[in-house]
mmCIF file of C-alpha atoms and ligand atoms in Angstrom:
data_model
loop_
_atom_site.group_PDB
_atom_site.id
_atom_site.type_symbol
_atom_site.label_atom_id
_atom_site.label_comp_id
_atom_site.label_asym_id
_atom_site.label_seq_id
_atom_site.Cartn_x
_atom_site.Cartn_y
_atom_site.Cartn_z
ATOM 1 C CA MET A 1 38.139 -91.009 6.222
ATOM 2 C CA ASN A 2 36.351 -91.281 2.385
ATOM 3 C CA ARG A 3 34.165 -89.787 -0.189
ATOM 4 C CA SER A 4 30.839 -90.746 1.807
ATOM 5 C CA ASP A 5 31.727 -89.490 4.818
ATOM 6 C CA ILE A 6 32.718 -85.764 3.051
ATOM 7 C CA GLN A 7 28.977 -86.599 1.320
ATOM 8 C CA ASN A 8 27.589 -86.984 5.094
ATOM 9 C CA LEU A 9 29.238 -83.195 5.476
ATOM 10 C CA ASP A 10 26.190 -81.181 6.672
ATOM 11 C CA ILE A 11 28.615 -78.076 5.607
ATOM 12 C CA HIS A 12 25.696 -75.548 6.288
ATOM 13 C CA GLN A 13 24.669 -77.032 9.745
ATOM 14 C CA LEU A 14 28.015 -76.690 10.388
ATOM 15 C CA ILE A 15 28.605 -73.274 9.688
ATOM 16 C CA ASP A 16 25.114 -71.961 11.701
ATOM 17 C CA ALA A 17 25.932 -73.933 14.254
ATOM 18 C CA HIS A 18 29.648 -71.934 14.453
ATOM 19 C CA LYS A 19 28.291 -68.481 13.247
ATOM 20 C CA PRO A 20 27.137 -67.069 16.128
ATOM 21 C CA ILE A 21 30.277 -67.449 17.764
ATOM 22 C CA GLN A 22 32.926 -64.801 17.318
ATOM 23 C CA GLY A 23 35.865 -66.101 15.897
ATOM 24 C CA ALA A 24 33.804 -68.955 14.481
ATOM 25 C CA LEU A 25 36.638 -69.748 11.056
ATOM 26 C CA LEU A 26 39.274 -71.774 13.406
ATOM 27 C CA PRO A 27 36.038 -73.419 15.745
ATOM 28 C CA LEU A 28 34.562 -74.733 12.757
ATOM 29 C CA LEU A 29 37.849 -75.847 10.625
ATOM 30 C CA HIS A 30 38.668 -77.558 14.031
ATOM 31 C CA ALA A 31 34.287 -79.176 13.413
ATOM 32 C CA ILE A 32 34.915 -79.954 10.068
ATOM 33 C CA GLN A 33 38.527 -81.596 11.017
ATOM 34 C CA ASP A 34 36.946 -83.798 13.277
ATOM 35 C CA GLN A 35 33.843 -85.487 10.914
ATOM 36 C CA VAL A 36 35.868 -86.475 7.773
ATOM 37 C CA GLY A 37 39.342 -85.963 8.423
ATOM 38 C CA TYR A 38 40.281 -82.916 6.755
ATOM 39 C CA ILE A 39 38.661 -79.215 4.968
ATOM 40 C CA PRO A 40 37.869 -80.709 1.566
ATOM 41 C CA SER A 41 37.835 -77.508 -1.022
ATOM 42 C CA GLU A 42 34.766 -77.951 -1.913
ATOM 43 C CA VAL A 43 33.748 -76.692 1.655
ATOM 44 C CA VAL A 44 35.954 -73.637 1.280
ATOM 45 C CA GLY A 45 33.197 -71.101 -1.103
ATOM 46 C CA ASP A 46 30.509 -72.452 1.558
ATOM 47 C CA ILE A 47 32.328 -70.955 4.478
ATOM 48 C CA ALA A 48 33.985 -68.250 2.782
ATOM 49 C CA LYS A 49 30.172 -67.315 1.861
ATOM 50 C CA GLY A 50 28.763 -68.433 5.299
ATOM 51 C CA LEU A 51 31.274 -66.577 7.469
ATOM 52 C CA ASN A 52 31.541 -63.484 5.173
ATOM 53 C CA LEU A 53 34.735 -64.071 4.838
ATOM 54 C CA SER A 54 37.005 -63.985 0.835
ATOM 55 C CA ARG A 55 38.163 -67.776 0.078
ATOM 56 C CA ALA A 56 41.089 -66.219 -0.272
ATOM 57 C CA GLU A 57 40.567 -65.868 3.954
ATOM 58 C CA VAL A 58 39.604 -69.103 4.662
ATOM 59 C CA HIS A 59 42.354 -71.021 2.118
ATOM 60 C CA GLY A 60 44.973 -68.690 4.480
ATOM 61 C CA VAL A 61 43.578 -69.901 8.012
ATOM 62 C CA ILE A 62 44.051 -73.744 6.226
ATOM 63 C CA THR A 63 47.194 -73.412 4.991
ATOM 64 C CA TYR A 64 48.409 -71.561 8.024
ATOM 65 C CA TYR A 65 48.091 -73.663 10.601
ATOM 66 C CA HIS A 66 49.985 -77.401 10.292
ATOM 67 C CA PHE A 67 47.445 -78.538 12.196
ATOM 68 C CA PHE A 68 44.620 -78.968 9.141
ATOM 69 C CA ARG A 69 44.950 -80.975 6.019
ATOM 70 C CA SER A 70 44.039 -79.817 2.666
ATOM 71 C CA GLU A 71 43.669 -83.938 1.287
ATOM 72 C CA ALA A 72 42.065 -87.410 3.254
ATOM 73 C CA PRO A 73 44.480 -88.394 5.322
ATOM 74 C CA GLY A 74 45.329 -92.462 5.063
ATOM 75 C CA LYS A 75 43.427 -95.293 7.708
ATOM 76 C CA HIS A 76 45.986 -94.103 10.161
ATOM 77 C CA VAL A 77 47.984 -91.021 10.970
ATOM 78 C CA VAL A 78 50.803 -91.008 12.835
ATOM 79 C CA GLN A 79 52.437 -87.895 14.204
ATOM 80 C CA VAL A 80 55.527 -86.827 15.684
ATOM 81 C CA CYS A 81 56.330 -84.064 17.702
ATOM 82 C CA ARG A 82 59.438 -81.688 16.490
ATOM 83 C CA ALA A 83 58.921 -79.152 19.105
ATOM 84 C CA GLU A 84 61.802 -77.765 21.102
ATOM 85 C CA ALA A 85 61.910 -80.714 23.978
ATOM 86 C CA CYS A 86 61.371 -83.890 21.774
ATOM 87 C CA GLN A 87 63.656 -82.610 19.458
ATOM 88 C CA ALA A 88 66.327 -82.653 22.277
ATOM 89 C CA CYS A 89 65.688 -85.748 22.969
ATOM 90 C CA GLY A 90 65.833 -87.466 19.193
ATOM 91 C CA ALA A 91 61.688 -86.366 17.383
ATOM 92 C CA GLU A 92 64.661 -85.559 14.506
ATOM 93 C CA GLU A 93 65.786 -89.125 14.281
ATOM 94 C CA LEU A 94 62.820 -90.997 15.123
ATOM 95 C CA MET A 95 60.985 -88.795 12.084
ATOM 96 C CA ALA A 96 63.985 -89.819 10.120
ATOM 97 C CA LEU A 97 63.402 -93.604 10.931
ATOM 98 C CA ALA A 98 59.387 -93.644 9.841
ATOM 99 C CA GLU A 99 60.078 -91.713 7.197
ATOM 100 C CA LYS A 100 62.250 -94.507 6.388
ATOM 101 C CA THR A 101 60.026 -97.772 7.704
ATOM 102 C CA LEU A 102 57.365 -96.109 5.705
ATOM 103 C CA GLY A 103 59.056 -95.106 2.518
ATOM 104 C CA CYS A 104 56.985 -91.511 2.600
ATOM 105 C CA ALA A 105 58.061 -88.241 3.472
ATOM 106 C CA SER A 106 56.268 -85.866 6.454
ATOM 107 C CA HIS A 107 53.758 -84.118 5.399
ATOM 108 C CA SER A 108 52.483 -87.232 3.217
ATOM 109 C CA THR A 109 50.569 -90.344 3.060
ATOM 110 C CA THR A 110 51.748 -93.969 2.474
ATOM 111 C CA ALA A 111 51.671 -95.329 -1.500
ATOM 112 C CA ASN A 112 48.374 -98.423 -0.234
ATOM 113 C CA GLY A 113 46.687 -95.007 1.681
ATOM 114 C CA ALA A 114 47.893 -96.860 5.210
ATOM 115 C CA VAL A 115 49.393 -94.423 7.024
ATOM 116 C CA THR A 116 50.142 -90.488 7.050
ATOM 117 C CA LEU A 117 53.047 -89.008 8.181
ATOM 118 C CA GLU A 118 52.944 -85.858 9.992
ATOM 119 C CA PRO A 119 55.048 -83.738 12.348
ATOM 120 C CA VAL A 120 53.239 -81.627 14.967
ATOM 121 C CA TYR A 121 54.188 -79.379 17.456
ATOM 122 C CA CYS A 122 53.279 -80.122 21.549
ATOM 123 C CA LEU A 123 51.479 -83.115 22.332
ATOM 124 C CA GLY A 124 51.741 -82.199 26.071
ATOM 125 C CA MET A 125 53.677 -84.266 26.853
ATOM 126 C CA CYS A 126 57.120 -82.614 26.966
ATOM 127 C CA ALA A 127 58.823 -84.105 30.278
ATOM 128 C CA SER A 128 58.302 -87.967 28.801
ATOM 129 C CA SER A 129 59.597 -86.589 25.762
ATOM 130 C CA PRO A 130 59.845 -87.728 22.532
ATOM 131 C CA ALA A 131 56.477 -87.951 21.980
ATOM 132 C CA ILE A 132 54.113 -89.052 19.016
ATOM 133 C CA GLN A 133 50.314 -89.616 18.178
ATOM 134 C CA VAL A 134 49.881 -92.782 17.136
ATOM 135 C CA ASN A 135 45.457 -91.550 15.814
ATOM 136 C CA ASP A 136 44.513 -90.682 18.810
ATOM 137 C CA THR A 137 46.710 -92.051 21.354
ATOM 138 C CA VAL A 138 49.711 -89.889 22.341
ATOM 139 C CA HIS A 139 52.874 -92.111 23.321
ATOM 140 C CA ALA A 140 55.505 -90.858 25.386
ATOM 141 C CA ARG A 141 59.455 -91.514 25.862
ATOM 142 C CA VAL A 142 58.934 -93.293 21.839
ATOM 143 C CA THR A 143 62.566 -95.542 20.665
ATOM 144 C CA PRO A 144 63.484 -96.487 17.837
ATOM 145 C CA ASN A 145 62.211 -99.480 18.811
ATOM 146 C CA LYS A 146 59.163 -98.727 19.760
ATOM 147 C CA LEU A 147 58.040 -96.486 16.896
ATOM 148 C CA ASN A 148 59.468 -99.641 14.889
ATOM 149 C CA GLN A 149 56.948 -101.626 17.123
ATOM 150 C CA LEU A 150 53.876 -98.866 16.974
ATOM 151 C CA LEU A 151 54.327 -98.368 12.908
ATOM 152 C CA ARG A 152 54.732 -102.807 12.409
ATOM 153 C CA GLN A 153 50.801 -103.082 14.217
ATOM 154 C CA LEU A 154 50.029 -100.322 12.134
ATOM 155 C CA GLU A 155 50.911 -102.325 8.794
ATOM 156 C CA ALA A 156 49.446 -105.509 9.984
ATOM 157 C CA THR A 157 45.616 -103.513 10.435
ATOM 158 C CA ALA A 158 46.291 -102.109 7.679
HETATM 159 S S1 FES B 201 57.839 -80.485 22.930
HETATM 160 FE FE1 FES B 201 57.174 -83.150 22.545
HETATM 161 S S2 FES B 201 55.398 -82.771 23.541
HETATM 162 FE FE2 FES B 201 55.726 -81.201 24.072
#
């Protein structure tokens, strides 16, 4: 995601398309994040005005849900599931390993902008825990070796 993506975001078209939907805010935020990878602060006022909400209400929803980002992500996004089933199968160790290997904390991006590391709360693979998602691909039964292998592949394409 980059600045040109934001410039191509037609926020007014998206607002008009979602306005008729009951509870339009969440689907609208999903649509924006699908397009540019995060919810740019520049569009919060337009969203509030378009849906007849206060800026505080929109900001509150964006910050309440872990899923929504307020900052542009790195080139790749690695999400480590930290929900119950994965926690019971080593998710904490996987997150610690990812933080150490990438040199960045959860909810942040490596210094070179290559990888954003995030927690996620259930990827629907509970029976095959622990699970992670790399960009759009879910990986199940992830071992420390497999995680290292996946992270090395990302570094190679960074
Ligand atoms: S708890 Fe991790 S995939 Fe469901």
